[in-house]
N, CA, C and O of each residue as an XYZ file, in Angstrom:
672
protein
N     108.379    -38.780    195.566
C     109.456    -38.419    194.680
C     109.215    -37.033    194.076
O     110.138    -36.241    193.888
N     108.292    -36.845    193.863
C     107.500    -35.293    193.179
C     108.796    -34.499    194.391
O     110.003    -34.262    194.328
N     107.927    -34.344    195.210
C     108.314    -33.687    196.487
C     109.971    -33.376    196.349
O     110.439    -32.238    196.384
N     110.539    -34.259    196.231
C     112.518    -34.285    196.243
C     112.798    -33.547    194.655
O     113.796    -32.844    194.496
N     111.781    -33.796    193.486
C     112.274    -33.508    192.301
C     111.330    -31.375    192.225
O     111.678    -30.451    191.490
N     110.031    -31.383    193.436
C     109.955    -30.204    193.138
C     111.009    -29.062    193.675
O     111.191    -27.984    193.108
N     111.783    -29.575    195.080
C     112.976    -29.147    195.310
C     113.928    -28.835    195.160
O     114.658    -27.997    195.690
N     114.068    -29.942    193.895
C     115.570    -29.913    193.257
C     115.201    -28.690    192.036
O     116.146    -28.020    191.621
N     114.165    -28.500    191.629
C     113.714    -27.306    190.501
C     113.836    -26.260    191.397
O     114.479    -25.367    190.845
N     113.550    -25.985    192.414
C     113.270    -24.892    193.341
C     114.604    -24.521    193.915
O     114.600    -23.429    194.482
N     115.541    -25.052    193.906
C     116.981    -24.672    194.432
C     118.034    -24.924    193.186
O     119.245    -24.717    193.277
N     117.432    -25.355    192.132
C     118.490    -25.044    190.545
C     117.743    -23.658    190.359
O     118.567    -22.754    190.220
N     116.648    -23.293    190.323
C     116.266    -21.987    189.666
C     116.503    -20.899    190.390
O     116.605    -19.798    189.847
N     116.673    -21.140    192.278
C     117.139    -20.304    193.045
C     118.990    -20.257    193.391
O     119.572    -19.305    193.913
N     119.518    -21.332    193.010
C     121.001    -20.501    193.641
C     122.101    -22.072    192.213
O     123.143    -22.729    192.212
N     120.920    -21.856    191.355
C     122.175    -22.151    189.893
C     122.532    -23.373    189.746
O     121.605    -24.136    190.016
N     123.617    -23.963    189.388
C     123.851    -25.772    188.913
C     124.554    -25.829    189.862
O     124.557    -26.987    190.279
N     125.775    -24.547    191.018
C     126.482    -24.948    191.717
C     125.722    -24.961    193.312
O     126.220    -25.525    194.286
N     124.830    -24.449    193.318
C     123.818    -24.524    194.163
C     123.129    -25.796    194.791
O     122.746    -26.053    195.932
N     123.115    -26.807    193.067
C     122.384    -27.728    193.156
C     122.881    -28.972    193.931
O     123.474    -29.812    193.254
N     122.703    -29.244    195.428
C     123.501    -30.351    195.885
C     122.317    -30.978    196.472
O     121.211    -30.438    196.517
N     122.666    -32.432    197.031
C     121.941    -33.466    197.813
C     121.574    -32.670    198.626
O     120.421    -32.305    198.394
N     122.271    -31.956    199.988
C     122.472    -31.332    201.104
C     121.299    -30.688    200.738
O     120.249    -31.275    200.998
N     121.238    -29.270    200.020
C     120.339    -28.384    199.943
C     118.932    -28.964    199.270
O     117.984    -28.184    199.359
N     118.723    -29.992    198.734
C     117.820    -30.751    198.080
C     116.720    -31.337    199.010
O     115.490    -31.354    199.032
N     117.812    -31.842    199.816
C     116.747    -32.849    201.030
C     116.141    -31.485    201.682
O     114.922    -31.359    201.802
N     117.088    -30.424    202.117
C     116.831    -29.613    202.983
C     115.135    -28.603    202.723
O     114.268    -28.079    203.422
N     115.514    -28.848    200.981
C     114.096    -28.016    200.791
C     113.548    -28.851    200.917
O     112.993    -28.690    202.003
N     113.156    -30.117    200.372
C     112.676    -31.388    200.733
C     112.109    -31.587    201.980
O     111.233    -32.452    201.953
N     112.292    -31.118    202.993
C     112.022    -31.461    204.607
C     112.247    -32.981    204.713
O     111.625    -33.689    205.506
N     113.122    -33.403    203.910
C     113.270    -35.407    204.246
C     115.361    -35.209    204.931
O     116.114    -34.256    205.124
N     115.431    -36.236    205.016
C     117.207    -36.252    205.304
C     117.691    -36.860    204.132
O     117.142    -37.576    203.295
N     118.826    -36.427    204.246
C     120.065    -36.904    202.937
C     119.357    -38.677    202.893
O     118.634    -39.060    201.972
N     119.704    -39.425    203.908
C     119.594    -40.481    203.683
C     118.314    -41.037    202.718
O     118.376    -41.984    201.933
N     116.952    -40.044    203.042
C     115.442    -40.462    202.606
C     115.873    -40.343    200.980
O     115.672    -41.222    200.142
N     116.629    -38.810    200.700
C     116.936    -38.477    199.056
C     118.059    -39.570    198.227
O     118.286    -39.619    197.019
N     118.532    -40.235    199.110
C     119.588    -40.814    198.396
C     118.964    -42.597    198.188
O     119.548    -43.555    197.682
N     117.488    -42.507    198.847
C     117.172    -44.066    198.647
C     116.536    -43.548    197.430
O     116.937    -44.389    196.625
N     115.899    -42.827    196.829
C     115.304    -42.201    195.450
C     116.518    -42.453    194.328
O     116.716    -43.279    193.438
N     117.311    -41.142    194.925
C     118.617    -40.540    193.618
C     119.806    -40.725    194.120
O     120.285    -40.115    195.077
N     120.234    -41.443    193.582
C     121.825    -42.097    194.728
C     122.796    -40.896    194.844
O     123.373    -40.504    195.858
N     122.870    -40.217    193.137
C     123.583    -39.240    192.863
C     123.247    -37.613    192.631
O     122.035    -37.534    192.833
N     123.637    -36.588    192.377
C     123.690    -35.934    191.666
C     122.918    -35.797    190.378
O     121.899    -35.251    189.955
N     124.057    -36.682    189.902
C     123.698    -36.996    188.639
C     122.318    -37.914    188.112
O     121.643    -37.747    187.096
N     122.186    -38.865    189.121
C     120.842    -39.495    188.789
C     119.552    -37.899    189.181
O     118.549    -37.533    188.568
N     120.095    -37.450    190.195
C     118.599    -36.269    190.478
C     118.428    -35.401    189.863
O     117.318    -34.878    189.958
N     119.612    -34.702    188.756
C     119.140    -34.261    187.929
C     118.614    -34.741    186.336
O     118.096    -34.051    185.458
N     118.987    -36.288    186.345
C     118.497    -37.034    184.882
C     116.756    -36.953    185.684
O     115.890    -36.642    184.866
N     116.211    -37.213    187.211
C     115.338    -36.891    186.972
C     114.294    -35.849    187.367
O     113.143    -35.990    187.781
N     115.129    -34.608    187.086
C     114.364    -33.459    186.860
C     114.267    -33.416    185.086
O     113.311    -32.890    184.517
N     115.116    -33.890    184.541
C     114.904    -33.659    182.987
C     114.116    -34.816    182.612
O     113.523    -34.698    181.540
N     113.958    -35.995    183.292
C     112.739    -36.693    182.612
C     111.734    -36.193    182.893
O     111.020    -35.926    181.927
N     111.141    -35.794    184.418
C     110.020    -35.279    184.756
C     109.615    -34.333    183.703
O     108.639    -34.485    182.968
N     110.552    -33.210    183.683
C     110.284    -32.310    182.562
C     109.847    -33.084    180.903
O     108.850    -32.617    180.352
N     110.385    -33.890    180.399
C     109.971    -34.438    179.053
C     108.776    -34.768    179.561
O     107.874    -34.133    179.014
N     108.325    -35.686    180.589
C     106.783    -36.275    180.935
C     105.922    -35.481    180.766
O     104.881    -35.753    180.167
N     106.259    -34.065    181.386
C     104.826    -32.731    181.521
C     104.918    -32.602    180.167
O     103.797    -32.777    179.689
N     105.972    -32.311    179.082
C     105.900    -31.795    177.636
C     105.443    -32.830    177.247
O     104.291    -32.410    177.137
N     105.357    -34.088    176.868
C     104.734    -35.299    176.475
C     103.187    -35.373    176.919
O     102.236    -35.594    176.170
N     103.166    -35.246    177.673
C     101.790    -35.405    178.619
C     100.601    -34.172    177.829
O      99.458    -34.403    177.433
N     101.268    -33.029    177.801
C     100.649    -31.716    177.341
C     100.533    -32.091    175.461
O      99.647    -31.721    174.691
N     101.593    -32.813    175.200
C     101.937    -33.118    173.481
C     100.397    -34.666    173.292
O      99.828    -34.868    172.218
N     100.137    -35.337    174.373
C      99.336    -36.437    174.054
C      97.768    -35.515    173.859
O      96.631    -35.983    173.815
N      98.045    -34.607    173.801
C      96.072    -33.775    174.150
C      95.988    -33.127    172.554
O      94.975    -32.756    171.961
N      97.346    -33.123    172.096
C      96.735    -32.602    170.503
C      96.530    -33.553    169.598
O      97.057    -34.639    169.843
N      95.703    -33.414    168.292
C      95.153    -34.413    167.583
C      97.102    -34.599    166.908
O      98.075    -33.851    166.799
N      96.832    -35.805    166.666
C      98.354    -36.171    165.726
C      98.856    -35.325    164.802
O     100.006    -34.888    164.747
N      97.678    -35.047    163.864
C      97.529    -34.575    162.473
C      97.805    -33.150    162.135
O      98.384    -32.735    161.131
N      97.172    -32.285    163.379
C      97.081    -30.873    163.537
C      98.260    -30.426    163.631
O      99.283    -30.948    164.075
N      97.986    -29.034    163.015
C      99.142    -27.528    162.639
C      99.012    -27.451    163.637
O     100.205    -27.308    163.906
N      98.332    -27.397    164.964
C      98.302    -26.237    165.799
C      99.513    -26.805    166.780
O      99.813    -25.931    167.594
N     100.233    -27.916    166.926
C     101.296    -28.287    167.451
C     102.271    -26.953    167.379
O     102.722    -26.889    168.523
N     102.537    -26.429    167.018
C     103.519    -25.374    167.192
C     103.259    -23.986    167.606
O     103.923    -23.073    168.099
N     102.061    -24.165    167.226
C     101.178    -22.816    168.118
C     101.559    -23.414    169.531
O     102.578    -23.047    170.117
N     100.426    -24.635    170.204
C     100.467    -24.739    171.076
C     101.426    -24.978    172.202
O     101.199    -24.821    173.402
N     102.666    -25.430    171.561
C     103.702    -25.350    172.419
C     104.362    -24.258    172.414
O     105.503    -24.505    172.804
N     104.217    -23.067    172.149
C     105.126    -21.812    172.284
C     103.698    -21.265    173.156
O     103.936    -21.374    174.358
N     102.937    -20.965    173.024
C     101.827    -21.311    173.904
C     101.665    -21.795    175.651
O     101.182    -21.243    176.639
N     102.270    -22.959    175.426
C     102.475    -24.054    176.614
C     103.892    -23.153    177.374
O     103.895    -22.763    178.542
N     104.916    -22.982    176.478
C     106.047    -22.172    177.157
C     105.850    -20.749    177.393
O     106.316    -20.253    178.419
N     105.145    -19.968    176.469
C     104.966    -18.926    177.524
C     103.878    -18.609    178.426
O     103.572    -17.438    178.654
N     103.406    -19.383    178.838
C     102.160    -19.303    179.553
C     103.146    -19.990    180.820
O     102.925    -19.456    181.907
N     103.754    -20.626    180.836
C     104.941    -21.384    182.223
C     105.461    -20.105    182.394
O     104.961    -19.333    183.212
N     106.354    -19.824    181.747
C     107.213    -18.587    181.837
C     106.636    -17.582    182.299
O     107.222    -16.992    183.206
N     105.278    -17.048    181.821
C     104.750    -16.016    182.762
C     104.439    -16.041    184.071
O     104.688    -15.140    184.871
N     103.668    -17.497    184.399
C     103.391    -18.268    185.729
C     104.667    -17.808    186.601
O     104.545    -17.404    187.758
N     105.747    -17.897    186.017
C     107.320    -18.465    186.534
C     107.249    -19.449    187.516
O     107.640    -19.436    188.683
N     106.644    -20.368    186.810
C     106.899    -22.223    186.993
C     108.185    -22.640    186.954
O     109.018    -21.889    186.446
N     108.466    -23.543    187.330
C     109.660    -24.369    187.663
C     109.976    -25.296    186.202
O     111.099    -25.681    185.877
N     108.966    -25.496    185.582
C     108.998    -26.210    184.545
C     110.687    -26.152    183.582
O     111.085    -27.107    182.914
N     111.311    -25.078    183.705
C     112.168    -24.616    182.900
C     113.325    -25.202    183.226
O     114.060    -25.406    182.259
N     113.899    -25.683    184.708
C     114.524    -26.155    185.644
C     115.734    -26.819    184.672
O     116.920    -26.516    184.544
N     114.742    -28.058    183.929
C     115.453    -29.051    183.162
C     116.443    -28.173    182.242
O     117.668    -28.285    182.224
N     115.681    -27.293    181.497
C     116.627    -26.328    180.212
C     117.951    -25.944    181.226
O     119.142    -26.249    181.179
N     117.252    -25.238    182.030
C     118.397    -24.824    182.695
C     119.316    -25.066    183.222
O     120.114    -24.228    183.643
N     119.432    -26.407    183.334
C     120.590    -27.677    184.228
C     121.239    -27.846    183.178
O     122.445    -27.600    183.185
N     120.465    -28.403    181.772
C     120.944    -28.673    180.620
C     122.062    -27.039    180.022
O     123.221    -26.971    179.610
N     121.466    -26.444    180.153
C     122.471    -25.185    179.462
C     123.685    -24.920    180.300
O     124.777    -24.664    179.794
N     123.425    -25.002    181.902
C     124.537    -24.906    183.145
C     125.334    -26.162    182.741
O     126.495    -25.785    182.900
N     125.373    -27.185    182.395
C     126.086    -28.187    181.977
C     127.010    -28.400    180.972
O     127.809    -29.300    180.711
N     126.681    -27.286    180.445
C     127.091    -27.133    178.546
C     126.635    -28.221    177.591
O     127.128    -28.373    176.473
N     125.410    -29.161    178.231
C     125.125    -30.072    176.932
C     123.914    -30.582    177.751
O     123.546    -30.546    178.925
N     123.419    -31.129    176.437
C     121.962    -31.998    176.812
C     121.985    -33.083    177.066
O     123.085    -33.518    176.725
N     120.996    -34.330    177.773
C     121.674    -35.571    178.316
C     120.926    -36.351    176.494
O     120.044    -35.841    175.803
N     121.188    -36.793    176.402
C     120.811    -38.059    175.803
C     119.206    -38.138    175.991
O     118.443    -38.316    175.041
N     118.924    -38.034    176.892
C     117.256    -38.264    176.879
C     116.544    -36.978    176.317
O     115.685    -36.958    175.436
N     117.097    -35.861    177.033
C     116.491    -34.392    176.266
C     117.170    -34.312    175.044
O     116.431    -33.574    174.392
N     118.213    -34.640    174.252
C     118.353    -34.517    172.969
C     117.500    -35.329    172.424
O     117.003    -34.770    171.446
N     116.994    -36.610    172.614
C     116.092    -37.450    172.113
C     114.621    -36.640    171.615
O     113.966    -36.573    170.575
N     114.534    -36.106    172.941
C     112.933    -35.590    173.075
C     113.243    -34.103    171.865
O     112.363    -33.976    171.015
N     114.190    -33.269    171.822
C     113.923    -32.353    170.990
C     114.237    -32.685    169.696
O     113.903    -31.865    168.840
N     114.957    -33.971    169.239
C     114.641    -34.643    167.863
C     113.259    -34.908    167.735
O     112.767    -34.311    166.777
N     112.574    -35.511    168.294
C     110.987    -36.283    168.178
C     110.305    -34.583    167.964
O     109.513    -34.433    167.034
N     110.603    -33.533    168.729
C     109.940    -32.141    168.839
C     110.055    -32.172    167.466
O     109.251    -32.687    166.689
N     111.364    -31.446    167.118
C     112.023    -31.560    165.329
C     110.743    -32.342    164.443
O     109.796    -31.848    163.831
N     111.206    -33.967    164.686
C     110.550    -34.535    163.595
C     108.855    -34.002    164.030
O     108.311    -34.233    162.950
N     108.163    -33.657    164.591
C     106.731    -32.745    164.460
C     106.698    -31.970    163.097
O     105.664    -31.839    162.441
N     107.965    -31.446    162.712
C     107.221    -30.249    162.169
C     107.811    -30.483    160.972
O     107.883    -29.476    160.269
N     108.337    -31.653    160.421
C     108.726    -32.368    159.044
C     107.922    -32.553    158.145
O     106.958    -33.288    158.359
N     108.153    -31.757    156.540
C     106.962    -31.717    155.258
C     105.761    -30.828    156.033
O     104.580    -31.062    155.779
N     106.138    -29.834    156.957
C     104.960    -28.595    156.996
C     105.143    -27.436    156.345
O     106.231    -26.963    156.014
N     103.839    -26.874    156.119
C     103.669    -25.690    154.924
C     104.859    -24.790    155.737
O     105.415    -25.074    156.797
N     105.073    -23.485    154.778
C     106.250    -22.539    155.571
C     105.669    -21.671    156.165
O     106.141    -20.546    156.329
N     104.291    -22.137    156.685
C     103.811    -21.087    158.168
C     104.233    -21.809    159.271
O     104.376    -21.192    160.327
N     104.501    -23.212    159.224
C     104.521    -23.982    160.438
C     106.188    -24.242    160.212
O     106.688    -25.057    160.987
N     106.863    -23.766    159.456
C     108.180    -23.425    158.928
C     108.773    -22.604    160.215
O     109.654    -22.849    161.040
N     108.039    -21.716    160.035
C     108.147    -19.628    160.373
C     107.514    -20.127    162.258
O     107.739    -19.238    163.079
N     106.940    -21.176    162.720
C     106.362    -21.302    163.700
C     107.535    -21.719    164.218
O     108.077    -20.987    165.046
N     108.357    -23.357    163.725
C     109.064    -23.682    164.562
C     110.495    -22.560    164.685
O     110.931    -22.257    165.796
N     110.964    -22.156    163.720
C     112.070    -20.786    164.195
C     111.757    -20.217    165.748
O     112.464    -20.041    166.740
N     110.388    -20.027    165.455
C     109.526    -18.488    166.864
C     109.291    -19.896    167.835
O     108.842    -19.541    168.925
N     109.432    -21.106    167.768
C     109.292    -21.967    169.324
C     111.012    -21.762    169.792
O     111.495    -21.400    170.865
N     111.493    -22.056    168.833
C     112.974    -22.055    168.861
C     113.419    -21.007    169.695
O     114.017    -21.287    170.734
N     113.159    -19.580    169.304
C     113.735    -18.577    169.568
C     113.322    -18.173    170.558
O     113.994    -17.566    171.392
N     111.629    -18.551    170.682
C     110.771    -18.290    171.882
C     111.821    -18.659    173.004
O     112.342    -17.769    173.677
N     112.215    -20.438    173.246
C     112.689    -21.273    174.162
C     114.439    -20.158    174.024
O     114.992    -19.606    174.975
N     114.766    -20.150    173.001
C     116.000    -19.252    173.589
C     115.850    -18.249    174.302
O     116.758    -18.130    175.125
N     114.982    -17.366    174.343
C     114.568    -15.724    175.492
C     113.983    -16.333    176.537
O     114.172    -15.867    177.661
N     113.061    -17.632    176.332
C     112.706    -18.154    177.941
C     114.315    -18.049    178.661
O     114.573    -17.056    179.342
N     115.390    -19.162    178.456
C     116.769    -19.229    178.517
C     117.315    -17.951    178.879
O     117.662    -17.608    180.009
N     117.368    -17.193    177.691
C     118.447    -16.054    178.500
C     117.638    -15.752    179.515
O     117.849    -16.592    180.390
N     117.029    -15.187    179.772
C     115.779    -14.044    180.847
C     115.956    -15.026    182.615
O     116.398    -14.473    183.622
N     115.569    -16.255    182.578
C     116.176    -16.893    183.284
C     117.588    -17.378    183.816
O     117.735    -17.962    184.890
N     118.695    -17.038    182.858
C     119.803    -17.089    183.356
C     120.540    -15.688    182.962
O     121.689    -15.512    182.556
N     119.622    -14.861    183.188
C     119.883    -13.348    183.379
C     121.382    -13.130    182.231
O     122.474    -12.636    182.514
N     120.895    -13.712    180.891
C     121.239    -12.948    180.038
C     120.927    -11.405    180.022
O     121.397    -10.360    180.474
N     120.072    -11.757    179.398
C     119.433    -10.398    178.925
C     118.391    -10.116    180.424
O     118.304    -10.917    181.355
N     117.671     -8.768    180.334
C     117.064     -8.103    181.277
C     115.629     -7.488    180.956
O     115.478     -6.294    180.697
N     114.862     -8.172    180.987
C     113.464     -7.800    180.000
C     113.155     -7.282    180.471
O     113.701     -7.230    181.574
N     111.744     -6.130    180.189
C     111.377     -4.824    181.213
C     109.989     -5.428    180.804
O     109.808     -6.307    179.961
N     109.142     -4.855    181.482
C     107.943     -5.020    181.638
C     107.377     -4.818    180.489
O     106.395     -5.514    180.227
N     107.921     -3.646    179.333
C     107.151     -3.140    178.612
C     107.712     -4.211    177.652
O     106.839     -4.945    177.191
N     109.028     -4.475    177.229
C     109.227     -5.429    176.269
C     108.648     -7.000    176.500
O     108.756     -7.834    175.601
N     108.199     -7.224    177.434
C     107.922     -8.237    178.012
C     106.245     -8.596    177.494
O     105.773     -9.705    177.245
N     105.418     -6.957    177.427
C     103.950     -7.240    177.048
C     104.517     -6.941    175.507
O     103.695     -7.613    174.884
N     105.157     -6.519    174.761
C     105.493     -6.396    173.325
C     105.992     -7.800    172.778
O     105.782     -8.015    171.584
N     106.649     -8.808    173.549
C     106.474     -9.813    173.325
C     105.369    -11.077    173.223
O     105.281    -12.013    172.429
N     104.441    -10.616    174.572
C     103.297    -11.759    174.672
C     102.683    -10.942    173.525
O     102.228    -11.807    172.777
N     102.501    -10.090    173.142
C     101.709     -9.170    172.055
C     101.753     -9.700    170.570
O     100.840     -9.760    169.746
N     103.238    -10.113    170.454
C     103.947    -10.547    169.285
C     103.475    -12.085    169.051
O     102.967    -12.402    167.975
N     103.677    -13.119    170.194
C     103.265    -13.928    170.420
C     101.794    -14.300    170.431
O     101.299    -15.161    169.703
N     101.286    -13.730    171.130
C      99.560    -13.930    170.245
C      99.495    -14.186    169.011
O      98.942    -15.192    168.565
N     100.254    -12.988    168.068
C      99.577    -12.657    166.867
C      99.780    -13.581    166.578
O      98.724    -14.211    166.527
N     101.244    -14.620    166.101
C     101.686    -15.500    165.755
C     100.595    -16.777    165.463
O     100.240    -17.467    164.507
N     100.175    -16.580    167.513
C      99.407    -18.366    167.213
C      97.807    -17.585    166.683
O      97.178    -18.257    165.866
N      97.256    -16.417    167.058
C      96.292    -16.212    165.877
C      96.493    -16.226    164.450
O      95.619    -16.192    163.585
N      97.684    -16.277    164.308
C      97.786    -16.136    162.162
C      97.836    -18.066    161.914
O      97.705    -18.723    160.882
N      98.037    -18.422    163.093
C      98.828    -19.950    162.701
C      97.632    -21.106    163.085
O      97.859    -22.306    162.927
């Protein structure tokens, strides 16, 4: 299943939400329509699971910090731009979700639970979640070629970003 869901990231991030079909899915896949459709019957089921997969890796990465700890908001702006530089697939889910004009129910879930993280924290971890926020919005545009980052604004950002999780 990995295999059909790393495909389906690999042909939403290469040719967009209208891009995204069974046809071209299996095809990166090397399986046939028929193998993808005993998995994801639909569409719609294969992309609910590219956006669960995606909550699993953020969950999975969220089970390694102590409960208690500030550094939750460091480390996930952290966790996202360190993908983003990679240019990992990880982003796939945001990006289906924004091509859609809405979030499913399961990713609104998961960025409430994100939210409630950072409830009754001092106003450094205030000032943190804004910069995950805003961080995850420039991941967004840059990938759906909003905006056009240059190399140099690009190290003025990871630059900016350091300082952040060093002050935090």
């Amino acid at each position: 299943m990995d295999q059909i869901l790393d495909a389906a990231e690999e042909v939403l991030l290469a040719h967009g939400i209208t891009g995204l079909t069974l046809n071209a899915v299996a095809a990166r896949a090397g399986i046939t329509k028929g193998g993808l459709l005993y998995h994801f019957r639909t569409k719609n089921d294969l992309e609910r699971g590219v956006e669960r997969r995606f909550i699993a890796r953020i969950e999975h990465k969220l089970s390694k910090l102590r409960p208690a700890t500030n550094c939750f908001p460091s480390a996930m702006i952290a966790e996202i731009w360190d993908d983003w530089q990679k240019g990992n697939n990880r982003f796939a889910a945001l990006i289906l979700s924004a091509s859609n004009g809405h979030s499913s129910k399961e990713l609104q879930a998961f960025g409430a639970s994100l939210l409630g993280r950072f409830d009754g924290q001092s106003p450094m971890v205030q000032y943190e979640r804004l910069s995950f926020f805003a961080i995850i919005g420039l991941i967004l545009a840059d990938l759906l070629n909003l905006v056009d980052i240059s190399e140099d604004e690009a190290a003025r950002i990871h630059l900016a970003i350091q300082m952040l999780m060093n002050n935090g």
